[in-house]
Amino acid sequence: MENVNFTPKEILQKQFRQKMRGYDPDDVDSFLDNVIKDYDTFVKENQRLQEENERLLAKVDELTKQVQVGSSQPAASTTSSATSNVTNMDILKRLSNLERHVFGSQLDNDPNESHRL
């Protein structure tokens, strides 16, 4: 918060010089009270977001370490994880190809083409 010019307390304690044809002091005070409330809310929200950011960065570091530890495991475990990544669409395509291979022309002549992908 290096670029912040005023704290809520400084805004509250600000005194303006009065001139003969100046602004209504009650209007100015009322407006500044609302500015102080907003400013205070922004300061609190900024602090909350900074804390959340620190927490999330720590979580990213933790998860990165876990991934590094997991990637240093033997090749057999990576093979099993690769096969678990097969999607349903891949399985359906393979099944369709197998049906075409086994049943051949019977499927090509079938008017019900719901079996094709």
PDB file of C-alpha atoms in Angstrom:
ATOM      1  CA  MET A   1       0.000   0.000   0.000  1.00  0.00           C
ATOM      2  CA  GLU A   2       2.833   2.342  -0.943  1.00  0.00           C
ATOM      3  CA  ASN A   3       0.614   4.471  -3.177  1.00  0.00           C
ATOM      4  CA  VAL A   4      -1.947   5.288  -0.480  1.00  0.00           C
ATOM      5  CA  ASN A   5      -2.085   8.977   0.376  1.00  0.00           C
ATOM      6  CA  PHE A   6      -4.487   8.934   3.311  1.00  0.00           C
ATOM      7  CA  THR A   7      -5.546   6.651   6.108  1.00  0.00           C
ATOM      8  CA  PRO A   8      -9.151   6.650   7.314  1.00  0.00           C
ATOM      9  CA  LYS A   9      -7.984   8.502  10.420  1.00  0.00           C
ATOM     10  CA  GLU A  10      -6.293  11.240   8.346  1.00  0.00           C
ATOM     11  CA  ILE A  11      -9.469  11.734   6.334  1.00  0.00           C
ATOM     12  CA  LEU A  12     -11.498  11.976   9.527  1.00  0.00           C
ATOM     13  CA  GLN A  13      -9.182  14.557  11.072  1.00  0.00           C
ATOM     14  CA  LYS A  14      -8.841  16.742   7.982  1.00  0.00           C
ATOM     15  CA  GLN A  15      -9.831  20.360   8.651  1.00  0.00           C
ATOM     16  CA  PHE A  16     -10.838  22.692   5.840  1.00  0.00           C
ATOM     17  CA  ARG A  17     -10.599  26.454   5.873  1.00  0.00           C
ATOM     18  CA  GLN A  18     -13.930  28.195   5.764  1.00  0.00           C
ATOM     19  CA  LYS A  19     -14.711  31.007   3.377  1.00  0.00           C
ATOM     20  CA  MET A  20     -17.689  33.241   3.193  1.00  0.00           C
ATOM     21  CA  ARG A  21     -19.229  31.471   0.216  1.00  0.00           C
ATOM     22  CA  GLY A  22     -17.868  27.963   0.725  1.00  0.00           C
ATOM     23  CA  TYR A  23     -19.509  24.570   1.002  1.00  0.00           C
ATOM     24  CA  ASP A  24     -21.880  23.592   3.774  1.00  0.00           C
ATOM     25  CA  PRO A  25     -19.659  22.042   6.484  1.00  0.00           C
ATOM     26  CA  ASP A  26     -22.360  19.491   7.381  1.00  0.00           C
ATOM     27  CA  ASP A  27     -22.539  18.263   3.771  1.00  0.00           C
ATOM     28  CA  VAL A  28     -18.759  17.983   3.596  1.00  0.00           C
ATOM     29  CA  ASP A  29     -18.611  16.125   6.916  1.00  0.00           C
ATOM     30  CA  SER A  30     -21.371  13.754   5.858  1.00  0.00           C
ATOM     31  CA  PHE A  31     -19.645  13.048   2.559  1.00  0.00           C
ATOM     32  CA  LEU A  32     -16.285  12.479   4.238  1.00  0.00           C
ATOM     33  CA  ASP A  33     -17.888  10.097   6.723  1.00  0.00           C
ATOM     34  CA  ASN A  34     -19.053   7.965   3.799  1.00  0.00           C
ATOM     35  CA  VAL A  35     -15.620   8.196   2.161  1.00  0.00           C
ATOM     36  CA  ILE A  36     -14.029   7.012   5.409  1.00  0.00           C
ATOM     37  CA  LYS A  37     -16.386   4.020   5.602  1.00  0.00           C
ATOM     38  CA  ASP A  38     -15.625   3.054   2.015  1.00  0.00           C
ATOM     39  CA  TYR A  39     -11.911   3.570   2.488  1.00  0.00           C
ATOM     40  CA  ASP A  40     -11.916   1.445   5.620  1.00  0.00           C
ATOM     41  CA  THR A  41     -13.815  -1.285   3.754  1.00  0.00           C
ATOM     42  CA  PHE A  42     -11.255  -1.210   0.933  1.00  0.00           C
ATOM     43  CA  VAL A  43      -8.358  -1.468   3.397  1.00  0.00           C
ATOM     44  CA  LYS A  44      -9.944  -4.489   5.099  1.00  0.00           C
ATOM     45  CA  GLU A  45     -10.722  -6.156   1.765  1.00  0.00           C
ATOM     46  CA  ASN A  46      -7.164  -5.538   0.596  1.00  0.00           C
ATOM     47  CA  GLN A  47      -5.772  -7.156   3.746  1.00  0.00           C
ATOM     48  CA  ARG A  48      -8.103 -10.137   3.335  1.00  0.00           C
ATOM     49  CA  LEU A  49      -7.057 -10.599  -0.283  1.00  0.00           C
ATOM     50  CA  GLN A  50      -3.371 -10.369   0.606  1.00  0.00           C
ATOM     51  CA  GLU A  51      -3.817 -13.054   3.266  1.00  0.00           C
ATOM     52  CA  GLU A  52      -5.743 -15.238   0.817  1.00  0.00           C
ATOM     53  CA  ASN A  53      -3.040 -14.719  -1.796  1.00  0.00           C
ATOM     54  CA  GLU A  54      -0.353 -15.803   0.673  1.00  0.00           C
ATOM     55  CA  ARG A  55      -2.401 -18.870   1.614  1.00  0.00           C
ATOM     56  CA  LEU A  56      -2.922 -19.813  -2.028  1.00  0.00           C
ATOM     57  CA  LEU A  57       0.752 -19.325  -2.864  1.00  0.00           C
ATOM     58  CA  ALA A  58       1.661 -21.617   0.029  1.00  0.00           C
ATOM     59  CA  LYS A  59      -0.840 -24.188  -1.277  1.00  0.00           C
ATOM     60  CA  VAL A  60       0.655 -23.961  -4.782  1.00  0.00           C
ATOM     61  CA  ASP A  61       4.123 -24.539  -3.330  1.00  0.00           C
ATOM     62  CA  GLU A  62       2.845 -27.529  -1.363  1.00  0.00           C
ATOM     63  CA  LEU A  63       1.115 -29.044  -4.407  1.00  0.00           C
ATOM     64  CA  THR A  64       4.168 -28.423  -6.586  1.00  0.00           C
ATOM     65  CA  LYS A  65       6.306 -30.339  -4.105  1.00  0.00           C
ATOM     66  CA  GLN A  66       3.776 -33.187  -4.115  1.00  0.00           C
ATOM     67  CA  VAL A  67       3.861 -33.326  -7.918  1.00  0.00           C
ATOM     68  CA  GLN A  68       7.653 -33.382  -7.885  1.00  0.00           C
ATOM     69  CA  VAL A  69       7.654 -36.226  -5.367  1.00  0.00           C
ATOM     70  CA  GLY A  70       5.026 -38.088  -7.403  1.00  0.00           C
ATOM     71  CA  SER A  71       6.959 -37.701 -10.659  1.00  0.00           C
ATOM     72  CA  SER A  72      10.097 -39.195  -9.103  1.00  0.00           C
ATOM     73  CA  GLN A  73       8.337 -42.541  -8.504  1.00  0.00           C
ATOM     74  CA  PRO A  74       9.247 -45.625 -10.616  1.00  0.00           C
ATOM     75  CA  ALA A  75       8.031 -45.958 -14.212  1.00  0.00           C
ATOM     76  CA  ALA A  76       5.533 -48.728 -13.357  1.00  0.00           C
ATOM     77  CA  SER A  77       3.314 -46.322 -11.456  1.00  0.00           C
ATOM     78  CA  THR A  78       3.344 -43.815 -14.325  1.00  0.00           C
ATOM     79  CA  THR A  79       2.174 -46.541 -16.709  1.00  0.00           C
ATOM     80  CA  SER A  80      -0.835 -47.305 -14.541  1.00  0.00           C
ATOM     81  CA  SER A  81      -1.722 -43.608 -14.317  1.00  0.00           C
ATOM     82  CA  ALA A  82      -1.472 -43.278 -18.103  1.00  0.00           C
ATOM     83  CA  THR A  83      -3.985 -46.067 -18.651  1.00  0.00           C
ATOM     84  CA  SER A  84      -6.347 -44.512 -16.138  1.00  0.00           C
ATOM     85  CA  ASN A  85      -6.421 -41.355 -18.270  1.00  0.00           C
ATOM     86  CA  VAL A  86      -8.268 -43.117 -21.110  1.00  0.00           C
ATOM     87  CA  THR A  87     -11.525 -41.299 -21.710  1.00  0.00           C
ATOM     88  CA  ASN A  88     -14.945 -42.753 -22.320  1.00  0.00           C
ATOM     89  CA  MET A  89     -14.835 -41.501 -25.888  1.00  0.00           C
ATOM     90  CA  ASP A  90     -11.659 -43.487 -26.537  1.00  0.00           C
ATOM     91  CA  ILE A  91     -13.322 -46.609 -25.185  1.00  0.00           C
ATOM     92  CA  LEU A  92     -16.420 -46.035 -27.331  1.00  0.00           C
ATOM     93  CA  LYS A  93     -14.320 -45.553 -30.473  1.00  0.00           C
ATOM     94  CA  ARG A  94     -12.394 -48.741 -29.778  1.00  0.00           C
ATOM     95  CA  LEU A  95     -15.622 -50.649 -29.190  1.00  0.00           C
ATOM     96  CA  SER A  96     -17.086 -49.329 -32.437  1.00  0.00           C
ATOM     97  CA  ASN A  97     -13.978 -50.357 -34.363  1.00  0.00           C
ATOM     98  CA  LEU A  98     -14.106 -53.805 -32.791  1.00  0.00           C
ATOM     99  CA  GLU A  99     -17.782 -54.210 -33.769  1.00  0.00           C
ATOM    100  CA  ARG A 100     -16.980 -53.230 -37.360  1.00  0.00           C
ATOM    101  CA  HIS A 101     -14.131 -55.697 -37.468  1.00  0.00           C
ATOM    102  CA  VAL A 102     -16.142 -58.575 -35.973  1.00  0.00           C
ATOM    103  CA  PHE A 103     -19.479 -58.024 -37.675  1.00  0.00           C
ATOM    104  CA  GLY A 104     -18.173 -56.355 -40.831  1.00  0.00           C
ATOM    105  CA  SER A 105     -20.791 -55.871 -43.543  1.00  0.00           C
ATOM    106  CA  GLN A 106     -23.710 -56.651 -41.228  1.00  0.00           C
ATOM    107  CA  LEU A 107     -23.179 -53.268 -39.518  1.00  0.00           C
ATOM    108  CA  ASP A 108     -22.639 -51.398 -42.792  1.00  0.00           C
ATOM    109  CA  ASN A 109     -26.024 -52.593 -44.143  1.00  0.00           C
ATOM    110  CA  ASP A 110     -27.916 -51.901 -40.895  1.00  0.00           C
ATOM    111  CA  PRO A 111     -30.388 -48.978 -41.330  1.00  0.00           C
ATOM    112  CA  ASN A 112     -30.082 -48.206 -37.599  1.00  0.00           C
ATOM    113  CA  GLU A 113     -26.791 -46.280 -37.517  1.00  0.00           C
ATOM    114  CA  SER A 114     -26.867 -45.454 -33.810  1.00  0.00           C
ATOM    115  CA  HIS A 115     -23.855 -47.695 -33.288  1.00  0.00           C
ATOM    116  CA  ARG A 116     -21.564 -45.448 -35.385  1.00  0.00           C
ATOM    117  CA  LEU A 117     -19.539 -42.637 -33.865  1.00  0.00           C
TER     118      LEU A 117
END
